[in-house]
Tab-separated table of C-alpha atoms and ligand atoms in Angstrom:
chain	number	residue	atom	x	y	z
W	1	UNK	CA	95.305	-1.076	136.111
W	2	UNK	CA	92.787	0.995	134.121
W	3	UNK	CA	90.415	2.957	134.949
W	4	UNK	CA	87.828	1.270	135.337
W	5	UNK	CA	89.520	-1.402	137.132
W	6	UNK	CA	90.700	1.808	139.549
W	7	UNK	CA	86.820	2.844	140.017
W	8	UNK	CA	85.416	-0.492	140.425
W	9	UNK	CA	88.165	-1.025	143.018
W	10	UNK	CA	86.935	2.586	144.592
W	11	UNK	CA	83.161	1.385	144.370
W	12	UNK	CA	83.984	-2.277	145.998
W	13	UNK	CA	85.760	-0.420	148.969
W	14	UNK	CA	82.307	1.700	149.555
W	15	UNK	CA	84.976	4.590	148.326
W	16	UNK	CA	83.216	6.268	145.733
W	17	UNK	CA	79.316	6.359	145.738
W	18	UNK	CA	76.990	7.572	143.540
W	19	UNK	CA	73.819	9.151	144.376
W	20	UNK	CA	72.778	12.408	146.269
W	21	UNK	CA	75.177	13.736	148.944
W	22	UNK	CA	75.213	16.384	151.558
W	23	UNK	CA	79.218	16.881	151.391
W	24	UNK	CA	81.162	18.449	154.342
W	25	UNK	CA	81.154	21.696	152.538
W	26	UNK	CA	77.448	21.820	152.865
W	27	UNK	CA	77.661	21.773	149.158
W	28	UNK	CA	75.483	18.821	147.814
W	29	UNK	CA	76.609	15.562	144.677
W	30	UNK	CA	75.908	13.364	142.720
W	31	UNK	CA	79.179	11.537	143.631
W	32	UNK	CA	81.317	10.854	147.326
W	33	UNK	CA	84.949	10.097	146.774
W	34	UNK	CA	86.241	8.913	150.198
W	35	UNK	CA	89.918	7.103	149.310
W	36	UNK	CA	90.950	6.092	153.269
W	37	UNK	CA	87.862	3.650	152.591
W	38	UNK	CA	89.908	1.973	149.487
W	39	UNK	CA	92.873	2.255	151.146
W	40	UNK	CA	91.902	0.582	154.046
W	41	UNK	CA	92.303	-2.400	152.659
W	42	UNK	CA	95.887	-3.282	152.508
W	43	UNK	CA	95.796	-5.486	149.561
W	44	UNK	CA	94.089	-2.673	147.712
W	45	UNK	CA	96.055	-0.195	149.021
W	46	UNK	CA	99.572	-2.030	147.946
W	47	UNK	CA	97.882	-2.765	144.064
W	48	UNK	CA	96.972	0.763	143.452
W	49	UNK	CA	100.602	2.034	145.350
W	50	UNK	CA	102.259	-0.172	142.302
W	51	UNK	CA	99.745	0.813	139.815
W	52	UNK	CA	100.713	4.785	140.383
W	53	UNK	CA	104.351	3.467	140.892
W	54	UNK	CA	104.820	2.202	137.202
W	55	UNK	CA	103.522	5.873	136.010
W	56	UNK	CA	105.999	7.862	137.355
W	57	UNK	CA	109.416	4.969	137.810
W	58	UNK	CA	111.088	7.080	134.688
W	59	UNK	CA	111.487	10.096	136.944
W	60	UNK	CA	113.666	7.838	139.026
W	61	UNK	CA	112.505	9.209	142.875
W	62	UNK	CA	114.900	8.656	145.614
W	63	UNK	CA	112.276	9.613	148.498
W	64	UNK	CA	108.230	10.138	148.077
W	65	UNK	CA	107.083	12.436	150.356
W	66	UNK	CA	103.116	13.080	150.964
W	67	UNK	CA	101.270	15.759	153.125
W	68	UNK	CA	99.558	14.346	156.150
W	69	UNK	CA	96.709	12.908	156.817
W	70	UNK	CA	95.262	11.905	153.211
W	71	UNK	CA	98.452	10.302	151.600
W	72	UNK	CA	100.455	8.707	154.237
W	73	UNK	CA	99.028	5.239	153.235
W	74	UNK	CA	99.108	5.496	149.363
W	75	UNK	CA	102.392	7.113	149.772
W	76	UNK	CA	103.678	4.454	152.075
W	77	UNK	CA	102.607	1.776	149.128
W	78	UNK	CA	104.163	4.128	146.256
W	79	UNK	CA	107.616	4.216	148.234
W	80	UNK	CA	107.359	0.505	148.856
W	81	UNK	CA	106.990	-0.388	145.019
W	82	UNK	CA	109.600	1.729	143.988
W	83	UNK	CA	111.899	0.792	146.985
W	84	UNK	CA	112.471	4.269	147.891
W	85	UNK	CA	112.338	6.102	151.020
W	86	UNK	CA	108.202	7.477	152.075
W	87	UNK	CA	108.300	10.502	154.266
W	88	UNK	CA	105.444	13.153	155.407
W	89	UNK	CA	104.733	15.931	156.075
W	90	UNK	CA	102.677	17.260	158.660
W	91	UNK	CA	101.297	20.689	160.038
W	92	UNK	CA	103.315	22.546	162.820
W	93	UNK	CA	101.276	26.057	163.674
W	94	UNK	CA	99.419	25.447	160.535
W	95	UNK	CA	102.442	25.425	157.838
W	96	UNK	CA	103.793	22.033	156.399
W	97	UNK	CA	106.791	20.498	158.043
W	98	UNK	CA	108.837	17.985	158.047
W	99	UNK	CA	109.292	16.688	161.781
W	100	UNK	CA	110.145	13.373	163.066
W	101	UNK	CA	113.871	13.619	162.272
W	102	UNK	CA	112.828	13.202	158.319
W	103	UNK	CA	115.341	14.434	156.266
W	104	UNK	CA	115.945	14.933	152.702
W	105	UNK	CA	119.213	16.425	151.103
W	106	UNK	CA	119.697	18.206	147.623
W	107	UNK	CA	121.021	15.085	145.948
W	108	UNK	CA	117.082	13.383	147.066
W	109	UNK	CA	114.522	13.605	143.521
W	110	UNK	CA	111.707	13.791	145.013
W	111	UNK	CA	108.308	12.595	144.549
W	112	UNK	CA	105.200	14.251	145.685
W	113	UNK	CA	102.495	11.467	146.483
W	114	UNK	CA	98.373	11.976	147.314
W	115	UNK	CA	95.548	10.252	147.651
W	116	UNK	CA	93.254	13.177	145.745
W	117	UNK	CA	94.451	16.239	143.773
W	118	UNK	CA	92.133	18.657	143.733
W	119	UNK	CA	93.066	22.105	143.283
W	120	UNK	CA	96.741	20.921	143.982
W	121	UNK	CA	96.659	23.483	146.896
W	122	UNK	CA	98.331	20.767	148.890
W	123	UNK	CA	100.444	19.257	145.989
W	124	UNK	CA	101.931	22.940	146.150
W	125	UNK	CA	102.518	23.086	149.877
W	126	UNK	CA	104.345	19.852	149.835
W	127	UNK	CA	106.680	21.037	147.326
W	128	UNK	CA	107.669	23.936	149.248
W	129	UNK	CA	108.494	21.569	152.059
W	130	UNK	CA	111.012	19.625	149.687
W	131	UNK	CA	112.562	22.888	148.214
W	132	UNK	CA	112.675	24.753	151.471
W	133	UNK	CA	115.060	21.583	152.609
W	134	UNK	CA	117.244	21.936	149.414
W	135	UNK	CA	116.259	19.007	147.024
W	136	UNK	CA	114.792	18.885	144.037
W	137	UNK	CA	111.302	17.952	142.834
W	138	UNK	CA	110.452	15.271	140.013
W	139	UNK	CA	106.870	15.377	139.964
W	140	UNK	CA	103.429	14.894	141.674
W	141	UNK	CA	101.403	11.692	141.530
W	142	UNK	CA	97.778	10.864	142.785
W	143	UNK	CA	95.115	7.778	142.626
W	144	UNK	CA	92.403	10.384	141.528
W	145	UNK	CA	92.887	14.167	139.560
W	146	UNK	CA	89.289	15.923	140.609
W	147	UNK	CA	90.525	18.819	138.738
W	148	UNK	CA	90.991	20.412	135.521
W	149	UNK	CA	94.340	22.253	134.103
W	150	UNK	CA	97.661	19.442	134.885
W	151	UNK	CA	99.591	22.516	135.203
W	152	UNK	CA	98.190	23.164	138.495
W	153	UNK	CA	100.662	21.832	140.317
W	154	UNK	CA	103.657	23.647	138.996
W	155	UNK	CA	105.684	19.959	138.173
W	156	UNK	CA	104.821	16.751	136.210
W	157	UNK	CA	101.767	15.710	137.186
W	158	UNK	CA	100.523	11.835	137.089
W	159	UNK	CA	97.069	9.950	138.311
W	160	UNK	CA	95.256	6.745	137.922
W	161	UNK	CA	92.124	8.258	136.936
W	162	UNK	CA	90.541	11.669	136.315
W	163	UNK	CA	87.108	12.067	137.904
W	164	UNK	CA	84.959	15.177	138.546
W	165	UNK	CA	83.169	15.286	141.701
W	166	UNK	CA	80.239	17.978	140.647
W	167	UNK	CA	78.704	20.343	143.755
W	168	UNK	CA	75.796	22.247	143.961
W	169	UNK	CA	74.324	24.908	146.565
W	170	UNK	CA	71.690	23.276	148.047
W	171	UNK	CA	69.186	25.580	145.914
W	172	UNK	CA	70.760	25.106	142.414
W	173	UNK	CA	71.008	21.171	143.254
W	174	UNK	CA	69.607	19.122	140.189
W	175	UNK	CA	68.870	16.134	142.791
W	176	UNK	CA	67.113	18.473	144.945
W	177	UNK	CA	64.928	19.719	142.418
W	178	UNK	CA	64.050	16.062	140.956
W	179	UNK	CA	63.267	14.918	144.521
W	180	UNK	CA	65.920	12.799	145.150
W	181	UNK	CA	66.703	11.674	149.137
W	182	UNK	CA	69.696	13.777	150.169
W	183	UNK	CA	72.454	11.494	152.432
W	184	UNK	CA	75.133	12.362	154.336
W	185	UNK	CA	77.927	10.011	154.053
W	186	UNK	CA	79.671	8.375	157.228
W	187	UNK	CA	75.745	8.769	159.149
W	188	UNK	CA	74.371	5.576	159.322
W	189	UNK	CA	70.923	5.146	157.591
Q	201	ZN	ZN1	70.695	18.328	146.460
């Protein structure tokens, strides 16, 4: 897939709008990335799993292992087009764990798998979870890098597409100021 067959994919799904958004944050857009609305879609889900799958099957992953909530599904689709085992990880008095009887050993290569990288915060996190349990990591992989330096994440680093997601304070907002309607994504219209 390229690129802009990954967008147009995103924009089909309703996953990535353009326009002028009030984000979470407070902070306001010009874009909304929202990848569980791409994902939904299991089709979708399983083509963009394989896509990111043929970018990183040199590092030859035994396991994929994602951090809860955001890349259970695209993980899920990674692990099944590389035939490997897909694990998560999941919060336990707010520190990354692996629960569930999930296991990895220190002959596993493991890959780290997300729907969004941003500042690889959570890339990180995830592989402290795989070194904590004594195997080693191959790299990190995403459907969308919203940030700048690769070398973020501390390992290998590999995405379908690279897209910047600009915010503004409400007051320094270039849609603001040109009088543009201001929507909240997820409220219905
Ligand atoms: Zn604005």
């Amino acid at each position: 897939m390229t690129d802009a067959d990954v967008l147009d994919l995103f924009r089909r799904s309703g996953a990535l709008l353009e326009g002028h958004f009030k984000l979470s944050s407070g902070l306001h857009s010009g874009r909304y990335l929202q990848s569980a609305l791409v994902l939904q879609y299991p089709d979708r889900a399983e083509r963009l799993g394989a896509a990111l799958a043929e970018r990183v099957r040199a590092l030859r992953p035994t396991a994929v292992l994602s951090p809860a909530l955001g890349g259970i599904v695209i993980g899920q689709e990674v692990g099944r087009a590389l035939g490997v085992r897909a694990l998560f990880a999941e919060r336990q008095d707010g520190a990354l764990t692996l629960r569930r009887g999930f296991s990895l050993s220190p002959e596993d290569r493991v890959l780290i798998v997300e729907d969004v990288i941003t500042t690889g915060g959570s890339t990180r996190e995830t592989i402290a979870v795989v070194q904590a349990a004594g195997a080693h990591v191959v790299g990190a992989a995403g459907l969308v890098d919203r940030g700048g330096d690769p070398s973020r994440v501390g390992v290998e680093m590999h995405t379908l597409v690279k897209l910047d997601v600009p915010a503004y304070s409400p007051d320094a907002c270039p849609m603001c100021a040109a009088g543009q309607a201001l929507v909240k994504p997820g409220s219905r219209q």
